[in-house]
Amino acid sequence: MADWTDLPMDILVVIAQCLTVIEDFTSFTAVCKSWQSVTSILKKKPSLPTRYPRIMLAEKIDTEDQQNRDDQDASIRCFLNLLTSKTYQLQLPEARGRKCTGAHYGWLWTIGIDLQINLLHPFSRQQICLPPMLTLPDQYVYDERFMPQEVWGVFVAKIVMSSNPLKDKCLHDYNEDCTIVAIYGEYAILVFTKLGDTVWTNISVQSRVYQDIIFYNGKFYAVDVHGVVVVCDFDDANGPKAIVIAPAPIETNDTYQKYLVESSGHLLLVARFRKGISLNFDDDVDDEEEGDDNEEDMGDVDGNVNVDEVEDVKDCGNEEEKEAGYYTTGFFVWRLDECHEEGSNYAYRLTQVTSLGDQALFLGSNVSTSVASSESIKPNCIYFTDDNYELYFEEPGGGGHDTGIFNMEDKTTQLNYAGESRSNISPPLWYI
Amino acid sequence: MSSPEEKTLILKSSDNEEFLVKESVAVQCITIKNLVEDGCDLDAIPLLNVDSKNLAWIIEFMEKYADSTSTDAEKKDFDTEFVKKPFNDVLGLILAANYLNFPALMDVMCDACANEMKLWSVEQVREKFHIQNDYTEEEEKAVRAENFWAFE
């Protein structure tokens, strides 16, 4: 009978390198001191995905008080554990003053006033450089009054990867097959690069204002502001292009923010609607945006939804939220199914979906993800963060208030996790 | 005249059982390969740290991996079945693979071990590996605070 108490260090190192999520790695190092010494042999922590979603809170800096800004504080980012509601602090100087978004496989991407775009892993603090902002093909026309340093916070909207940028098990080598697609620029069009490239290359599109991208079944799909879904074709002889595969659903309009997410093996299109009114409770029912009119026309939506939602928000009782300019009131979900109808112009059609089953969607500035329900994650819900960067960039106090959970079953929205974490550049996001 | 590829070796386990293995298969274990290259002329190669139970499994694994007709998919299926062993046997094979310096087996077994360890609490890991916690209470608090990721 073998004795495991003195497993040779080289075996421990191999086992540690087989672990696939951060949580397993940190449990490993907490077992005993010799197991912990594996970290010094590996020289750095691995850049692994995480098992549980967390919220990465905004930077804790007082933008009014630059001079007394404590260097330490600005380098710390807090992560909120959904189960325990405890926050934990991580030293992350690489994120300081930068917009951090797009969590995927445990990686964030950041952009800053230096116009550099990097992938950053908060656990290992590893960074991978992507081609900088100025290599994106379609730039604004800059001059001495309008410099790129003014638009870095909004110029790149989303970045999605086809895989972990590092090769499995051999976590120091880049995965050369990793393709990265982004939405960028004045017209929110599509662009791509591969690890090791020095520039970004446009993907030819027929429309503009894309709002989300997802990598699903080996391909990149994107959705535009109208709700039209496209697939990216990288094999065309004339260069990469986007091909329409499904028309916009009739129940949506351009004011609803669109997302694409994979859930239970299907590709889903999700539309998020917000109210843009300030919360003046006496006359808010009259102050309706065009989005509300459309809601009332929807067969699925409860006619009393406006009143219920206002009451939900009232209960939050947070002074900051009452002054917020916009907040989410609901979602619609469609599933993309292959279309075999004769005479149809499209390969897919959209079917409205009223339940997510045991899954929960996590939407926002992260890569849209579906997670199985658990002790801390409710099924059939949509967890959302504030990703309305066009508005929060200018919003007093910054974005971050429009964060919460939408229940697909009773169609209520609970503003949650809002707290005091707000930023004009990098509000809270799901870290998955 | 027999060519080197057809040569057969006798491997002797720690409990004195003898196994016949083709040399071309056995040299996947670098320890054995080194012995052969150094001109070892013993009738049987004694493997003092590997008992017959483990040696039989290791030979089964070696023969599958040396088989040029088996595809990657078939090897994966084989691995999936091969690792379905009690945890103590998994660790036994890891130690044997380490002693014999057999990288392919080491990778598969360590992967299986890491897979088992998923979702184990720190206490469960200590129990399964018979490890004494050598952190003081203060040190343990510090480790847990630093590594909040693990502790949901």
Short mmCIF file of C-alpha atoms in Angstrom, two decimals, chain A residues 10-421:
data_model
loop_
_atom_site.label_atom_id
_atom_site.label_comp_id
_atom_site.label_asym_id
_atom_site.label_seq_id
_atom_site.Cartn_x
_atom_site.Cartn_y
_atom_site.Cartn_z
CA ASP A 10 7.53 16.54 -9.83
CA ILE A 11 4.38 14.43 -9.61
CA LEU A 12 2.59 17.20 -7.71
CA VAL A 13 3.59 19.63 -10.44
CA VAL A 14 2.14 17.41 -13.17
CA ILE A 15 -1.12 16.99 -11.23
CA ALA A 16 -1.34 20.74 -10.60
CA GLN A 17 -0.94 21.37 -14.31
CA CYS A 18 -3.85 19.07 -15.06
CA LEU A 19 -6.27 21.18 -13.01
CA THR A 20 -8.70 23.03 -15.24
CA VAL A 21 -10.25 25.81 -13.19
CA ILE A 22 -8.84 28.39 -10.79
CA GLU A 23 -10.90 27.10 -7.88
CA ASP A 24 -9.31 23.64 -8.08
CA PHE A 25 -5.86 25.15 -8.29
CA THR A 26 -6.29 27.29 -5.21
CA SER A 27 -7.80 24.39 -3.24
CA PHE A 28 -4.73 22.41 -4.24
CA THR A 29 -2.34 25.00 -2.86
CA ALA A 30 -4.28 25.21 0.40
CA VAL A 31 -3.85 21.52 1.24
CA CYS A 32 -0.44 21.81 2.89
CA LYS A 33 2.81 23.70 2.58
CA SER A 34 4.56 21.36 0.21
CA TRP A 35 1.57 21.46 -2.14
CA GLN A 36 1.62 25.20 -1.96
CA SER A 37 5.28 25.25 -3.01
CA VAL A 38 4.14 23.98 -6.41
CA THR A 39 3.26 27.60 -7.19
CA SER A 40 6.86 28.68 -6.81
CA ILE A 41 8.01 25.83 -9.04
CA LEU A 42 5.51 26.82 -11.71
CA LYS A 43 6.81 30.38 -11.24
CA LYS A 44 3.38 31.83 -11.83
CA LYS A 45 -0.24 31.01 -11.29
CA PRO A 46 -2.01 29.47 -14.27
CA SER A 47 -4.38 31.49 -16.44
CA LEU A 48 -7.37 29.23 -15.99
CA PRO A 49 -11.10 29.75 -16.42
CA THR A 50 -13.24 30.03 -13.33
CA ARG A 51 -16.00 27.67 -12.28
CA TYR A 52 -18.35 30.16 -10.65
CA PRO A 53 -19.50 33.52 -11.96
CA ARG A 54 -18.51 36.51 -9.91
CA ILE A 55 -18.95 40.23 -10.28
CA MET A 56 -15.86 42.26 -10.89
CA LEU A 57 -16.64 45.61 -9.31
CA ALA A 58 -15.64 48.99 -10.65
CA GLU A 59 -12.41 50.66 -9.67
CA LYS A 60 -12.65 52.36 -6.29
CA ILE A 61 -11.29 55.72 -7.25
CA ASP A 62 -12.60 59.13 -6.52
CA THR A 63 -12.38 60.81 -9.87
CA GLU A 64 -12.83 64.20 -8.22
CA ASP A 65 -9.85 63.80 -5.94
CA GLN A 66 -6.99 62.80 -8.20
CA GLN A 67 -4.20 64.18 -6.02
CA ASN A 68 -5.00 62.17 -2.95
CA ARG A 69 -5.64 59.02 -4.86
CA ASP A 70 -3.95 56.27 -2.97
CA ASP A 71 -1.88 54.24 -5.38
CA GLN A 72 -2.64 51.02 -3.58
CA ASP A 73 -6.40 51.45 -3.77
CA ALA A 74 -6.41 52.14 -7.45
CA SER A 75 -4.54 48.89 -8.06
CA ILE A 76 -7.07 46.83 -6.19
CA ARG A 77 -10.12 45.39 -7.87
CA CYS A 78 -12.88 43.77 -5.87
CA PHE A 79 -14.73 40.63 -6.85
CA LEU A 80 -18.10 39.82 -5.39
CA ASN A 81 -18.98 36.21 -4.65
CA LEU A 82 -22.62 35.62 -5.60
CA LEU A 83 -23.19 32.92 -3.01
CA THR A 84 -21.74 34.55 0.06
CA SER A 85 -22.12 38.17 -1.09
CA LYS A 86 -18.63 38.72 0.23
CA THR A 87 -16.21 40.87 -1.68
CA TYR A 88 -12.57 40.01 -2.05
CA GLN A 89 -9.73 42.17 -3.15
CA LEU A 90 -7.13 41.38 -5.76
CA GLN A 91 -4.03 43.35 -6.57
CA LEU A 92 -4.47 44.22 -10.21
CA PRO A 93 -2.34 47.21 -11.17
CA GLU A 94 -2.52 46.13 -14.80
CA ALA A 95 -6.18 47.14 -14.81
CA ARG A 96 -5.72 50.53 -13.21
CA GLY A 97 -7.44 53.32 -15.10
CA ARG A 98 -8.36 50.99 -17.93
CA LYS A 99 -11.66 49.84 -19.27
CA CYS A 100 -11.92 46.14 -18.36
CA THR A 101 -14.58 44.05 -19.98
CA GLY A 102 -15.33 40.96 -21.93
CA ALA A 103 -14.61 38.19 -19.46
CA HIS A 104 -14.22 34.90 -21.29
CA TYR A 105 -12.35 31.71 -20.31
CA GLY A 106 -11.21 33.69 -17.25
CA TRP A 107 -9.64 36.46 -19.35
CA LEU A 108 -10.57 40.11 -19.50
CA TRP A 109 -9.58 42.51 -22.21
CA THR A 110 -8.49 46.01 -21.32
CA ILE A 111 -7.97 49.24 -23.17
CA GLY A 112 -6.53 52.44 -21.80
CA ILE A 113 -5.46 55.92 -22.66
CA ASP A 114 -2.27 54.42 -24.10
CA LEU A 115 -4.54 52.90 -26.79
CA GLN A 116 -3.09 49.46 -26.15
CA ILE A 117 -5.52 46.54 -26.14
CA ASN A 118 -4.47 43.65 -23.89
CA LEU A 119 -5.90 40.41 -22.66
CA LEU A 120 -5.48 40.26 -18.89
CA HIS A 121 -6.02 37.32 -16.56
CA PRO A 122 -6.80 38.62 -13.06
CA PHE A 123 -5.69 35.47 -11.26
CA SER A 124 -2.32 34.94 -12.92
CA ARG A 125 -1.89 38.60 -13.93
CA GLN A 126 -0.68 37.35 -17.27
CA GLN A 127 -1.15 39.76 -20.15
CA ILE A 128 -1.27 39.10 -23.87
CA CYS A 129 -1.00 42.05 -26.24
CA LEU A 130 -3.45 42.40 -29.07
CA PRO A 131 -2.93 44.84 -31.95
CA PRO A 132 -3.44 48.38 -30.60
CA MET A 133 -6.50 50.54 -31.14
CA LEU A 134 -4.98 52.57 -33.96
CA THR A 135 -4.53 49.44 -36.10
CA LEU A 136 -8.29 49.08 -36.36
CA PRO A 137 -8.99 50.00 -40.00
CA ASP A 138 -11.84 52.54 -39.77
CA GLN A 139 -10.78 55.36 -37.48
CA TYR A 140 -12.35 58.72 -36.82
CA VAL A 141 -10.69 61.65 -38.51
CA TYR A 142 -8.45 62.96 -35.78
CA ASP A 143 -6.96 66.41 -35.44
CA GLU A 144 -5.48 68.55 -32.70
CA ARG A 145 -8.94 69.14 -31.25
CA PHE A 146 -10.15 65.57 -31.48
CA MET A 147 -7.59 62.97 -30.51
CA PRO A 148 -7.86 59.21 -30.24
CA GLN A 149 -7.20 59.62 -26.50
CA GLU A 150 -10.74 60.96 -26.19
CA VAL A 151 -12.50 57.95 -27.59
CA TRP A 152 -10.61 54.98 -26.18
CA GLY A 153 -13.36 54.30 -23.65
CA VAL A 154 -15.97 53.73 -26.33
CA PHE A 155 -14.09 52.80 -29.47
CA VAL A 156 -14.09 49.05 -28.95
CA ALA A 157 -17.42 47.65 -27.79
CA LYS A 158 -16.88 43.93 -27.50
CA ILE A 159 -14.20 41.30 -28.03
CA VAL A 160 -14.91 37.56 -28.31
CA MET A 161 -12.40 34.71 -28.69
CA SER A 162 -12.86 31.37 -30.39
CA SER A 163 -11.00 29.56 -27.61
CA ASN A 164 -8.71 30.01 -24.65
CA PRO A 165 -5.73 32.00 -25.94
CA LEU A 166 -3.40 29.51 -24.30
CA LYS A 167 -3.01 25.90 -25.32
CA ASP A 168 -4.58 23.37 -23.02
CA LYS A 169 -2.26 21.87 -20.37
CA CYS A 170 0.67 23.67 -21.88
CA LEU A 171 -0.43 26.93 -20.49
CA HIS A 172 2.53 28.99 -21.50
CA ASP A 173 2.09 28.52 -25.24
CA TYR A 174 -0.26 30.63 -27.26
CA ASN A 175 -3.00 28.88 -29.16
CA GLU A 176 -2.28 29.92 -32.72
CA ASP A 177 -5.75 28.86 -33.81
CA CYS A 178 -7.36 31.38 -31.50
CA THR A 179 -9.34 33.89 -33.57
CA ILE A 180 -10.58 37.09 -32.00
CA VAL A 181 -13.54 39.07 -33.35
CA ALA A 182 -14.51 42.54 -32.13
CA ILE A 183 -17.15 45.22 -32.58
CA TYR A 184 -15.58 48.64 -32.94
CA GLY A 185 -15.66 52.13 -34.26
CA GLU A 186 -18.12 54.83 -35.02
CA TYR A 187 -20.42 52.41 -36.83
CA ALA A 188 -19.94 49.39 -34.57
CA ILE A 189 -18.77 47.08 -37.33
CA LEU A 190 -16.95 43.76 -37.17
CA VAL A 191 -13.22 43.16 -37.24
CA PHE A 192 -10.93 40.25 -36.42
CA THR A 193 -7.37 39.31 -35.58
CA LYS A 194 -5.39 36.25 -34.56
CA LEU A 195 -2.84 35.93 -31.78
CA GLY A 196 0.46 37.15 -33.14
CA ASP A 197 -1.08 39.43 -35.80
CA THR A 198 0.00 43.06 -35.71
CA VAL A 199 -3.21 44.57 -37.08
CA TRP A 200 -6.95 44.07 -37.06
CA THR A 201 -8.75 43.24 -40.34
CA ASN A 202 -12.31 44.27 -41.18
CA ILE A 203 -15.02 41.71 -41.79
CA SER A 204 -17.17 42.87 -44.67
CA VAL A 205 -20.67 43.66 -43.44
CA GLN A 206 -23.85 44.88 -45.11
CA SER A 207 -25.27 46.64 -42.10
CA ARG A 208 -23.88 48.52 -39.15
CA VAL A 209 -24.25 48.86 -35.42
CA TYR A 210 -23.57 45.35 -34.25
CA GLN A 211 -24.29 44.69 -30.62
CA ASP A 212 -23.03 41.23 -29.78
CA ILE A 213 -20.85 38.40 -31.04
CA ILE A 214 -20.70 34.77 -29.99
CA PHE A 215 -18.58 31.79 -30.95
CA TYR A 216 -20.92 28.86 -31.41
CA ASN A 217 -20.39 25.47 -33.05
CA GLY A 218 -17.09 26.49 -34.58
CA LYS A 219 -18.25 29.80 -36.06
CA PHE A 220 -18.64 33.42 -35.07
CA TYR A 221 -22.17 34.82 -35.11
CA ALA A 222 -23.12 38.47 -34.64
CA VAL A 223 -26.35 40.40 -34.20
CA ASP A 224 -27.01 43.99 -35.22
CA VAL A 225 -29.17 46.66 -33.65
CA HIS A 226 -32.19 45.53 -35.68
CA GLY A 227 -31.89 41.95 -34.51
CA VAL A 228 -30.54 40.53 -37.78
CA VAL A 229 -28.21 37.61 -37.14
CA VAL A 230 -25.14 37.01 -39.30
CA VAL A 231 -22.47 34.33 -39.45
CA CYS A 232 -18.84 35.19 -40.26
CA ASP A 233 -17.30 33.41 -43.21
CA PHE A 234 -13.49 33.47 -43.19
CA ASP A 235 -13.06 31.29 -46.26
CA ASP A 236 -14.44 33.60 -48.90
CA ALA A 237 -11.92 34.35 -51.64
CA ASN A 238 -12.64 38.07 -51.40
CA GLY A 239 -11.94 38.21 -47.70
CA PRO A 240 -13.89 37.63 -44.52
CA LYS A 241 -17.52 38.61 -44.61
CA ALA A 242 -20.72 38.40 -42.64
CA ILE A 243 -23.69 36.53 -44.12
CA VAL A 244 -27.25 37.07 -42.94
CA ILE A 245 -28.78 33.86 -41.63
CA ALA A 246 -31.95 35.05 -39.95
CA PRO A 247 -34.15 38.13 -40.24
CA ALA A 248 -34.93 40.35 -37.29
CA PRO A 249 -37.80 39.14 -35.14
CA ILE A 250 -40.95 41.22 -35.58
CA GLU A 251 -41.45 41.74 -31.86
CA THR A 252 -38.34 43.86 -31.39
CA ASN A 253 -37.14 47.33 -32.28
CA ASP A 254 -33.87 49.20 -32.45
CA THR A 255 -34.06 50.55 -28.92
CA TYR A 256 -33.74 47.07 -27.45
CA GLN A 257 -30.18 45.97 -26.90
CA LYS A 258 -29.44 42.63 -28.55
CA TYR A 259 -27.33 39.71 -27.35
CA LEU A 260 -26.43 36.29 -28.71
CA VAL A 261 -25.79 33.44 -26.31
CA GLU A 262 -25.51 29.67 -26.43
CA SER A 263 -27.73 27.84 -23.99
CA SER A 264 -28.58 24.13 -23.76
CA GLY A 265 -26.98 23.61 -27.16
CA HIS A 266 -29.05 26.26 -28.93
CA LEU A 267 -28.17 29.71 -30.12
CA LEU A 268 -30.42 32.30 -28.50
CA LEU A 269 -31.10 35.90 -29.43
CA VAL A 270 -31.98 38.07 -26.47
CA ALA A 271 -33.43 41.59 -26.53
CA ARG A 272 -33.13 43.83 -23.49
CA PHE A 273 -35.40 46.78 -23.01
CA ARG A 274 -34.82 49.68 -20.74
CA LYS A 275 -36.72 52.67 -19.54
CA GLY A 276 -34.84 55.89 -19.90
CA ILE A 277 -36.94 57.98 -17.60
CA SER A 278 -35.80 59.41 -14.34
CA LEU A 279 -37.59 57.86 -11.42
CA ASN A 280 -40.12 60.48 -10.53
CA PHE A 281 -42.77 58.26 -9.01
CA ASP A 282 -45.70 60.63 -9.34
CA ASP A 283 -45.80 60.79 -13.08
CA ASP A 284 -43.54 58.02 -14.34
CA VAL A 285 -46.39 55.98 -15.77
CA ASP A 286 -47.12 58.87 -18.14
CA ASP A 287 -43.48 59.49 -19.02
CA GLU A 288 -43.20 56.53 -21.34
CA GLU A 289 -40.54 55.92 -23.94
CA GLU A 290 -41.41 54.33 -27.25
CA GLY A 291 -40.12 51.05 -25.88
CA ASP A 292 -43.04 50.91 -23.47
CA ASP A 293 -45.62 51.20 -26.19
CA ASN A 294 -44.14 48.21 -27.87
CA GLU A 295 -44.21 46.26 -24.63
CA GLU A 296 -47.90 46.76 -24.27
CA ASP A 297 -48.47 45.38 -27.71
CA MET A 298 -46.70 42.16 -26.85
CA GLY A 299 -49.00 39.26 -26.23
CA ASP A 300 -46.61 37.76 -23.73
CA VAL A 301 -46.13 40.75 -21.51
CA ASP A 302 -48.41 41.38 -18.60
CA GLY A 303 -50.34 44.59 -19.06
CA ASN A 304 -49.52 45.63 -15.50
CA VAL A 305 -45.82 45.24 -15.93
CA ASN A 306 -45.03 48.96 -15.75
CA VAL A 307 -46.55 49.39 -12.34
CA ASP A 308 -44.95 46.25 -10.93
CA GLU A 309 -41.54 47.20 -12.16
CA VAL A 310 -41.71 50.64 -10.70
CA GLU A 311 -42.60 49.14 -7.36
CA ASP A 312 -39.69 46.73 -7.56
CA VAL A 313 -37.31 49.60 -8.11
CA LYS A 314 -38.92 51.65 -5.37
CA ASP A 315 -38.14 48.90 -2.92
CA CYS A 316 -34.44 49.21 -3.57
CA GLY A 317 -34.50 52.51 -1.79
CA ASN A 318 -31.12 53.61 -3.03
CA GLU A 319 -30.86 57.34 -3.59
CA GLU A 320 -28.42 56.95 -6.44
CA GLU A 321 -30.76 54.69 -8.37
CA LYS A 322 -33.58 57.15 -8.09
CA GLU A 323 -31.47 59.62 -9.99
CA ALA A 324 -30.37 57.13 -12.63
CA GLY A 325 -31.22 57.94 -16.17
CA TYR A 326 -32.06 54.45 -17.38
CA TYR A 327 -32.78 50.97 -16.09
CA THR A 328 -33.68 47.59 -17.52
CA THR A 329 -37.25 46.44 -17.38
CA GLY A 330 -37.31 43.17 -19.26
CA PHE A 331 -36.07 40.75 -21.88
CA PHE A 332 -37.34 38.76 -24.82
CA VAL A 333 -35.64 35.55 -25.89
CA TRP A 334 -35.70 33.74 -29.23
CA ARG A 335 -34.09 30.50 -30.30
CA LEU A 336 -32.46 30.11 -33.71
CA ASP A 337 -33.73 27.01 -35.45
CA GLU A 338 -32.71 25.76 -38.85
CA CYS A 339 -35.27 26.75 -41.39
CA HIS A 340 -36.36 24.15 -43.88
CA GLU A 341 -39.30 26.02 -45.32
CA GLU A 342 -39.38 26.15 -49.06
CA GLY A 343 -38.97 29.58 -50.50
CA SER A 344 -37.36 30.97 -47.38
CA ASN A 345 -34.47 33.33 -47.94
CA TYR A 346 -32.84 32.45 -44.66
CA ALA A 347 -31.05 29.43 -43.26
CA TYR A 348 -32.53 29.99 -39.80
CA ARG A 349 -35.67 31.36 -38.24
CA LEU A 350 -36.33 32.73 -34.80
CA THR A 351 -38.81 31.17 -32.40
CA GLN A 352 -39.74 32.99 -29.24
CA VAL A 353 -38.80 31.16 -26.06
CA THR A 354 -40.48 31.63 -22.69
CA SER A 355 -38.26 29.48 -20.52
CA LEU A 356 -34.56 28.89 -20.15
CA GLY A 357 -35.07 25.66 -18.24
CA ASP A 358 -32.46 25.17 -15.53
CA GLN A 359 -30.10 27.66 -17.11
CA ALA A 360 -29.36 31.26 -16.25
CA LEU A 361 -28.01 33.76 -18.74
CA PHE A 362 -25.26 36.21 -17.81
CA LEU A 363 -25.38 39.25 -20.07
CA GLY A 364 -23.56 42.54 -20.08
CA SER A 365 -20.13 43.56 -21.22
CA ASN A 366 -18.86 40.04 -20.63
CA VAL A 367 -19.09 37.40 -23.34
CA SER A 368 -22.72 36.29 -23.14
CA THR A 369 -22.86 33.02 -21.25
CA SER A 370 -25.35 30.47 -20.00
CA VAL A 371 -24.69 28.80 -16.65
CA ALA A 372 -26.50 25.89 -15.01
CA SER A 373 -28.45 26.85 -11.92
CA SER A 374 -26.96 26.07 -8.52
CA GLU A 375 -27.10 27.21 -4.93
CA SER A 376 -26.18 30.75 -5.87
CA ILE A 377 -27.66 30.93 -9.36
CA LYS A 378 -31.40 30.87 -9.94
CA PRO A 379 -32.75 28.94 -12.91
CA ASN A 380 -34.71 30.56 -15.72
CA CYS A 381 -33.30 33.98 -14.96
CA ILE A 382 -31.23 36.54 -16.79
CA TYR A 383 -28.45 38.15 -14.79
CA PHE A 384 -27.46 41.47 -16.31
CA THR A 385 -24.97 44.25 -15.74
CA ASP A 386 -24.85 47.78 -17.00
CA ASP A 387 -23.21 47.73 -20.41
CA ASN A 388 -24.77 50.79 -21.94
CA TYR A 389 -21.38 52.38 -22.47
CA GLU A 390 -22.67 55.06 -24.81
CA LEU A 391 -24.80 56.41 -21.98
CA TYR A 392 -22.71 55.68 -18.90
CA PHE A 393 -19.64 57.28 -20.35
CA GLU A 394 -21.40 60.60 -19.83
CA GLU A 395 -23.71 59.63 -16.98
CA PRO A 396 -23.01 61.50 -13.72
CA GLY A 397 -21.60 58.93 -11.36
CA GLY A 398 -21.08 56.51 -14.19
CA GLY A 399 -22.77 53.27 -15.12
CA GLY A 400 -23.31 50.32 -12.84
CA HIS A 401 -26.74 50.99 -11.41
CA ASP A 402 -28.53 49.01 -14.10
CA THR A 403 -27.53 45.63 -12.71
CA GLY A 404 -29.78 42.84 -11.53
CA ILE A 405 -31.80 39.75 -12.27
CA PHE A 406 -34.77 39.27 -14.58
CA ASN A 407 -37.07 36.37 -13.81
CA MET A 408 -38.35 34.78 -17.04
CA GLU A 409 -41.30 33.18 -15.32
CA ASP A 410 -42.97 36.12 -13.65
CA LYS A 411 -41.20 38.75 -15.75
CA THR A 412 -40.10 40.80 -12.80
CA THR A 413 -36.84 42.66 -12.68
CA GLN A 414 -34.93 43.06 -9.49
CA LEU A 415 -32.20 45.63 -9.46
CA ASN A 416 -29.53 43.97 -7.44
CA TYR A 417 -25.84 44.09 -6.69
CA ALA A 418 -26.14 47.75 -7.60
CA GLY A 419 -24.49 48.97 -4.44
CA GLU A 420 -22.12 51.81 -4.83
CA SER A 421 -19.94 50.37 -7.54
#
